[in-house]
Every structure is written in structure tokens, then in C-alpha cells.
Amino acid sequence: MADQDFRERVLESLLRIENKVESLNTRVSTLERDVGWIKGKLEGSQEGSSKILTVVTVCTAVGAAIIALVALLT
């Protein structure tokens, strides 16, 4: 094998590797975007649950106060 043939094969191999790396970079960036979207959805869901829990707690406290007042007045 001539030195020139060896260089050409090495260059071809490097080009194939470069193409694969570019493909992997594209896939990783897509994956990062998707994970960010999922994380945002989960955080939004958690905020909604927190708000509902606060409303339930306040309603329970108000209900308990009303029951206590009714019990005192009767």
C-alpha cells in the first residue's frame, strides 16, 4: 500500500467519523430540548398541585372555624 493510499483511507475514515459525530450532536441537542420540555411540564404540574393543596387547606380551616362557631352557639 502506497503512502498516498494510506492517507486517503485515513481521511475517508475521519470524514465518516466526523459525520457520525455531527449526527450524535444533533441527536443530543434534540434530547436536551425534549428533556427540558418534560421538566417544564413536571414543574408546572407540581405548581398546580401545590395551589390545589393550598385551597383545600384554607377551605378546611374555614369549615372547621364555622363548625366550631356553630357548636359554641348551640
Short mmCIF file of C-alpha atoms in Angstrom, two decimals:
data_model
loop_
_atom_site.label_atom_id
_atom_site.label_comp_id
_atom_site.label_asym_id
_atom_site.label_seq_id
_atom_site.Cartn_x
_atom_site.Cartn_y
_atom_site.Cartn_z
CA MET A 1 0.00 0.00 0.00
CA ALA A 2 1.38 3.33 -1.01
CA ASP A 3 1.67 6.20 1.40
CA GLN A 4 -0.89 8.17 -0.62
CA ASP A 5 -3.43 5.32 -0.43
CA PHE A 6 -2.99 5.14 3.32
CA ARG A 7 -3.58 8.88 3.68
CA GLU A 8 -6.72 8.70 1.54
CA ARG A 9 -8.13 5.85 3.63
CA VAL A 10 -7.37 7.71 6.84
CA LEU A 11 -9.05 10.85 5.50
CA GLU A 12 -12.12 8.86 4.41
CA SER A 13 -12.34 7.27 7.84
CA LEU A 14 -12.03 10.65 9.53
CA LEU A 15 -14.83 12.04 7.35
CA ARG A 16 -17.12 9.14 8.27
CA ILE A 17 -16.32 9.65 11.95
CA GLU A 18 -16.98 13.38 11.63
CA ASN A 19 -20.37 12.69 10.05
CA LYS A 20 -21.28 10.34 12.89
CA VAL A 21 -20.22 12.88 15.49
CA GLU A 22 -22.34 15.55 13.83
CA SER A 23 -25.29 13.16 13.83
CA LEU A 24 -24.76 12.44 17.51
CA ASN A 25 -24.57 16.17 18.28
CA THR A 26 -27.89 16.69 16.54
CA ARG A 27 -29.49 13.85 18.49
CA VAL A 28 -28.11 15.09 21.81
CA SER A 29 -29.40 18.61 21.21
CA THR A 30 -32.84 17.19 20.38
CA LEU A 31 -32.73 15.08 23.52
CA GLU A 32 -31.78 18.12 25.64
CA ARG A 33 -34.72 20.06 24.22
CA ASP A 34 -37.13 17.20 24.90
CA VAL A 35 -35.86 16.72 28.46
CA GLY A 36 -36.27 20.45 29.08
CA TRP A 37 -39.84 20.29 27.82
CA ILE A 38 -40.65 17.33 30.08
CA LYS A 39 -39.03 19.07 33.05
CA GLY A 40 -41.14 22.16 32.42
CA LYS A 41 -44.30 20.09 32.24
CA LEU A 42 -43.49 18.34 35.53
CA GLU A 43 -42.70 21.62 37.28
CA GLY A 44 -45.94 23.14 36.01
CA SER A 45 -47.88 20.13 37.22
CA GLN A 46 -46.23 20.38 40.61
CA GLU A 47 -47.20 24.07 40.90
CA GLY A 48 -50.80 23.20 40.08
CA SER A 49 -50.88 20.52 42.77
CA SER A 50 -49.40 22.96 45.27
CA LYS A 51 -52.10 25.55 44.53
CA ILE A 52 -54.88 22.99 44.89
CA LEU A 53 -53.43 21.79 48.20
CA THR A 54 -53.38 25.39 49.49
CA VAL A 55 -57.02 25.93 48.53
CA VAL A 56 -58.08 22.67 50.19
CA THR A 57 -56.19 23.59 53.37
CA VAL A 58 -57.81 27.04 53.56
CA CYS A 59 -61.27 25.60 52.93
CA THR A 60 -60.75 23.00 55.65
CA ALA A 61 -59.66 25.68 58.12
CA VAL A 62 -62.67 27.86 57.30
CA GLY A 63 -65.01 24.88 57.58
CA ALA A 64 -63.53 23.93 60.97
CA ALA A 65 -63.98 27.52 62.21
CA ILE A 66 -67.63 27.55 61.10
CA ILE A 67 -68.29 24.20 62.80
CA ALA A 68 -66.66 25.49 65.99
CA LEU A 69 -68.83 28.65 65.94
CA VAL A 70 -71.99 26.61 65.37
CA ALA A 71 -71.04 24.33 68.27
CA LEU A 72 -70.47 27.34 70.56
CA LEU A 73 -73.78 28.98 69.66
CA THR A 74 -75.91 25.87 70.20
#
